[in-house]
mmCIF file of C-alpha atoms in Angstrom:
data_model
loop_
_atom_site.group_PDB
_atom_site.id
_atom_site.type_symbol
_atom_site.label_atom_id
_atom_site.label_comp_id
_atom_site.label_asym_id
_atom_site.label_seq_id
_atom_site.Cartn_x
_atom_site.Cartn_y
_atom_site.Cartn_z
ATOM 1 C CA MET A 25 -154.817 284.297 82.605
ATOM 2 C CA ASN A 26 -151.186 283.719 83.551
ATOM 3 C CA GLU A 27 -150.094 282.359 86.895
ATOM 4 C CA GLU A 28 -149.320 285.430 88.558
ATOM 5 C CA ASP A 29 -153.172 286.592 87.884
ATOM 6 C CA LYS A 30 -154.408 283.507 89.127
ATOM 7 C CA THR A 31 -152.209 283.693 92.398
ATOM 8 C CA SER A 32 -152.976 287.510 93.227
ATOM 9 C CA LYS A 33 -156.887 286.659 92.205
ATOM 10 C CA TYR A 34 -156.937 283.904 94.756
ATOM 11 C CA SER A 35 -154.781 285.707 97.512
ATOM 12 C CA ASP A 36 -158.021 287.187 98.993
ATOM 13 C CA ILE A 37 -159.519 283.656 99.998
ATOM 14 C CA ASN A 38 -160.008 283.171 103.750
ATOM 15 C CA VAL A 39 -159.380 279.718 104.629
ATOM 16 C CA ASP A 40 -160.262 278.171 107.765
ATOM 17 C CA LEU A 41 -157.930 275.595 109.145
ATOM 18 C CA ARG A 42 -160.452 274.459 111.500
ATOM 19 C CA GLN A 43 -162.162 272.691 108.849
ATOM 20 C CA PRO A 44 -160.609 269.322 108.178
ATOM 21 C CA TYR A 45 -160.768 269.560 104.325
ATOM 22 C CA ALA A 46 -158.852 272.884 104.545
ATOM 23 C CA LEU A 47 -156.266 271.803 107.066
ATOM 24 C CA LEU A 48 -155.619 268.621 104.865
ATOM 25 C CA ALA A 49 -155.816 270.296 101.642
ATOM 26 C CA THR A 50 -153.032 272.986 102.462
ATOM 27 C CA TRP A 51 -151.198 270.160 104.411
ATOM 28 C CA PHE A 52 -151.436 271.937 107.843
ATOM 29 C CA GLY A 53 -151.111 275.270 106.328
ATOM 30 C CA SER A 54 -148.002 274.897 104.191
ATOM 31 C CA GLY A 55 -150.003 275.713 100.950
ATOM 32 C CA LEU A 56 -150.937 279.189 102.673
ATOM 33 C CA ILE A 57 -147.452 280.549 101.964
ATOM 34 C CA ARG A 58 -147.733 282.916 99.435
ATOM 35 C CA LYS A 59 -144.595 282.519 97.413
ATOM 36 C CA ALA A 60 -144.170 278.830 95.864
ATOM 37 C CA PRO A 61 -146.797 277.066 97.714
ATOM 38 C CA GLY A 62 -146.250 273.998 95.811
ATOM 39 C CA THR A 63 -142.664 274.137 96.858
ATOM 40 C CA TRP A 64 -143.405 274.493 100.275
ATOM 41 C CA GLY A 65 -146.240 271.749 100.210
ATOM 42 C CA SER A 66 -143.495 269.621 98.761
ATOM 43 C CA LEU A 67 -140.881 270.323 101.723
ATOM 44 C CA ALA A 68 -143.520 269.973 104.025
ATOM 45 C CA ALA A 69 -144.240 266.336 102.935
ATOM 46 C CA ILE A 70 -140.644 265.322 103.326
ATOM 47 C CA PRO A 71 -140.357 264.836 107.377
ATOM 48 C CA PHE A 72 -143.585 262.981 107.347
ATOM 49 C CA GLY A 73 -142.488 260.827 104.351
ATOM 50 C CA ILE A 74 -139.093 260.158 106.487
ATOM 51 C CA PHE A 75 -141.271 259.442 109.911
ATOM 52 C CA ILE A 76 -143.619 256.899 107.766
ATOM 53 C CA TYR A 77 -141.024 255.182 106.327
ATOM 54 C CA LEU A 78 -138.713 255.089 109.348
ATOM 55 C CA PHE A 79 -141.266 253.498 111.556
ATOM 56 C CA PHE A 80 -143.535 251.472 109.169
ATOM 57 C CA GLY A 81 -141.067 250.825 106.206
ATOM 58 C CA PRO A 82 -141.695 250.820 102.477
ATOM 59 C CA ILE A 83 -144.921 249.064 102.641
ATOM 60 C CA GLY A 84 -146.059 251.723 105.376
ATOM 61 C CA LEU A 85 -145.199 254.596 102.892
ATOM 62 C CA VAL A 86 -146.886 253.102 100.174
ATOM 63 C CA ILE A 87 -150.117 252.732 102.045
ATOM 64 C CA ALA A 88 -150.021 256.357 103.603
ATOM 65 C CA THR A 89 -149.505 257.321 99.846
ATOM 66 C CA PHE A 90 -152.653 255.556 98.939
ATOM 67 C CA LEU A 91 -154.399 256.835 101.841
ATOM 68 C CA VAL A 92 -153.227 260.316 101.448
ATOM 69 C CA SER A 93 -154.500 260.133 97.670
ATOM 70 C CA ILE A 94 -158.018 259.280 98.681
ATOM 71 C CA ILE A 95 -157.948 261.999 101.270
ATOM 72 C CA GLY A 96 -156.353 264.477 99.040
ATOM 73 C CA TYR A 97 -159.110 263.754 96.489
ATOM 74 C CA TRP A 98 -161.812 264.314 99.135
ATOM 75 C CA SER A 99 -160.016 267.368 100.436
ATOM 76 C CA ALA A 100 -159.248 269.071 96.850
ATOM 77 C CA ASP A 101 -162.945 268.548 95.860
ATOM 78 C CA GLN A 102 -164.515 269.982 99.148
ATOM 79 C CA PHE A 103 -161.835 272.971 98.801
ATOM 80 C CA GLU A 104 -162.843 273.499 95.192
ATOM 81 C CA LYS A 105 -166.840 273.428 96.535
ATOM 82 C CA GLU A 106 -166.203 275.825 99.235
ATOM 83 C CA THR A 107 -164.047 278.218 97.222
ATOM 84 C CA GLY A 108 -164.815 278.029 93.739
ATOM 85 C CA ILE A 109 -161.589 277.814 92.774
ATOM 86 C CA HIS A 110 -160.307 274.818 90.591
ATOM 87 C CA ASP A 111 -156.658 273.600 91.386
ATOM 88 C CA SER A 112 -155.871 276.441 93.703
ATOM 89 C CA LYS A 113 -152.510 277.030 94.391
ATOM 90 C CA MET A 114 -153.270 276.799 98.251
ATOM 91 C CA VAL A 115 -154.065 273.011 97.718
ATOM 92 C CA VAL A 116 -150.795 271.200 98.139
ATOM 93 C CA ILE A 117 -151.716 267.780 99.468
ATOM 94 C CA ASP A 118 -151.217 266.603 95.750
ATOM 95 C CA GLU A 119 -147.779 267.749 96.130
ATOM 96 C CA VAL A 120 -147.571 265.457 99.321
ATOM 97 C CA VAL A 121 -148.443 262.324 97.197
ATOM 98 C CA GLY A 122 -146.182 263.163 94.313
ATOM 99 C CA GLN A 123 -143.202 263.889 96.693
ATOM 100 C CA TRP A 124 -143.559 260.693 98.571
ATOM 101 C CA ILE A 125 -143.834 258.594 95.338
ATOM 102 C CA ALA A 126 -140.522 260.521 94.335
ATOM 103 C CA LEU A 127 -138.999 259.590 97.725
ATOM 104 C CA LEU A 128 -139.953 255.944 97.919
ATOM 105 C CA PRO A 129 -136.933 254.608 95.558
ATOM 106 C CA VAL A 130 -134.551 256.922 97.466
ATOM 107 C CA PHE A 131 -135.659 255.498 100.613
ATOM 108 C CA TYR A 132 -135.422 252.099 99.632
ATOM 109 C CA LEU A 133 -132.214 252.034 97.448
ATOM 110 C CA PHE A 134 -130.149 254.469 99.316
ATOM 111 C CA GLY A 135 -131.979 254.918 102.813
ATOM 112 C CA TYR A 136 -131.980 258.431 104.306
ATOM 113 C CA SER A 137 -129.491 259.980 101.726
ATOM 114 C CA VAL A 138 -129.691 263.933 101.754
ATOM 115 C CA VAL A 139 -128.408 264.113 98.476
ATOM 116 C CA GLY A 140 -130.901 261.342 97.379
ATOM 117 C CA ILE A 141 -133.879 263.450 98.770
ATOM 118 C CA LEU A 142 -132.701 266.651 97.215
ATOM 119 C CA ILE A 143 -132.647 264.684 93.970
ATOM 120 C CA ALA A 144 -136.174 263.395 94.436
ATOM 121 C CA PHE A 145 -137.147 266.705 95.528
ATOM 122 C CA SER A 146 -135.610 268.370 92.744
ATOM 123 C CA LEU A 147 -136.796 265.933 89.928
ATOM 124 C CA PHE A 148 -140.466 266.119 91.403
ATOM 125 C CA ARG A 149 -140.751 269.958 91.756
ATOM 126 C CA ALA A 150 -139.332 270.205 87.957
ATOM 127 C CA PHE A 151 -141.929 267.552 86.487
ATOM 128 C CA ASP A 152 -144.747 269.600 88.665
ATOM 129 C CA ILE A 153 -143.588 272.925 87.467
ATOM 130 C CA ILE A 154 -142.433 272.019 83.657
ATOM 131 C CA LYS A 155 -145.584 269.688 83.277
ATOM 132 C CA PRO A 156 -144.220 267.581 80.264
ATOM 133 C CA TRP A 157 -146.652 265.151 78.731
ATOM 134 C CA PRO A 158 -148.353 263.124 80.519
ATOM 135 C CA VAL A 159 -148.467 265.580 83.500
ATOM 136 C CA SER A 160 -149.737 268.315 81.486
ATOM 137 C CA TYR A 161 -152.402 265.907 80.445
ATOM 138 C CA PHE A 162 -154.185 265.656 83.913
ATOM 139 C CA ASP A 163 -153.225 269.128 84.802
ATOM 140 C CA ARG A 164 -155.063 270.732 81.387
ATOM 141 C CA LYS A 165 -157.649 267.835 80.673
ATOM 142 C CA VAL A 166 -158.843 266.178 83.690
ATOM 143 C CA GLU A 167 -161.218 268.183 85.744
ATOM 144 C CA GLY A 168 -161.914 268.439 89.506
ATOM 145 C CA ALA A 169 -160.181 266.782 92.045
ATOM 146 C CA ALA A 170 -158.764 264.003 89.851
ATOM 147 C CA GLY A 171 -157.067 266.500 87.786
ATOM 148 C CA VAL A 172 -155.717 268.064 90.981
ATOM 149 C CA MET A 173 -154.304 264.819 92.397
ATOM 150 C CA GLY A 174 -153.501 263.392 88.715
ATOM 151 C CA ASP A 175 -150.668 265.825 87.544
ATOM 152 C CA ASP A 176 -148.600 265.372 90.741
ATOM 153 C CA LEU A 177 -149.014 261.883 91.044
ATOM 154 C CA VAL A 178 -147.870 261.354 87.503
ATOM 155 C CA ALA A 179 -145.085 263.867 88.254
ATOM 156 C CA GLY A 180 -144.030 261.736 91.290
ATOM 157 C CA LEU A 181 -144.063 258.379 89.334
ATOM 158 C CA ILE A 182 -141.789 260.041 86.412
ATOM 159 C CA ALA A 183 -139.326 261.216 89.118
ATOM 160 C CA ALA A 184 -139.438 257.843 90.886
ATOM 161 C CA LEU A 185 -138.845 256.024 87.397
ATOM 162 C CA ILE A 186 -135.833 258.228 86.594
ATOM 163 C CA ILE A 187 -134.531 257.425 90.155
ATOM 164 C CA ILE A 188 -134.810 253.787 89.813
ATOM 165 C CA GLY A 189 -133.273 253.835 86.091
ATOM 166 C CA ALA A 190 -130.382 255.988 87.357
ATOM 167 C CA TYR A 191 -129.759 253.386 90.051
ATOM 168 C CA TYR A 192 -129.779 250.559 87.908
ATOM 169 C CA ALA A 193 -127.704 252.425 84.910
ATOM 170 C CA ALA A 194 -125.039 253.290 87.444
ATOM 171 C CA PHE A 195 -124.916 250.144 89.763
ATOM 172 C CA SER A 196 -125.814 247.262 87.489
#
């Protein structure tokens, strides 16, 4: 089944945002946008990431990323149990975690640079969509909520490492 078939098959799912797992798994409904829900989830993550970093610094964003990873595991697991859909496109809390990981070095090294944020966003989305190894391993081989969260966590790490490497290559 191709991606388009999966999306149309799942578009009839009724999601109750009054349920905490659904509200969080869809990152406050951003995952319910039919076209490119992962991209919308990543975009919705950015203002939260900026706010957390601005008020709580890099350690605050690391802690928030860790906590949202745990909450994401729980909410993705509940979403899967309630809908019967593994790795639903509506679940975007995994994109939030991956996007925050990609943003961390940008905020730390460049501050709130619009260009840096766009680079982090673009790199993360590229790795999440293309799914090179090891992202593809978590996407295809790891089942349940660990697989849902794992591929985006790894995509965020790869994006972050590229940003760090580019910084040190350019400014060393």
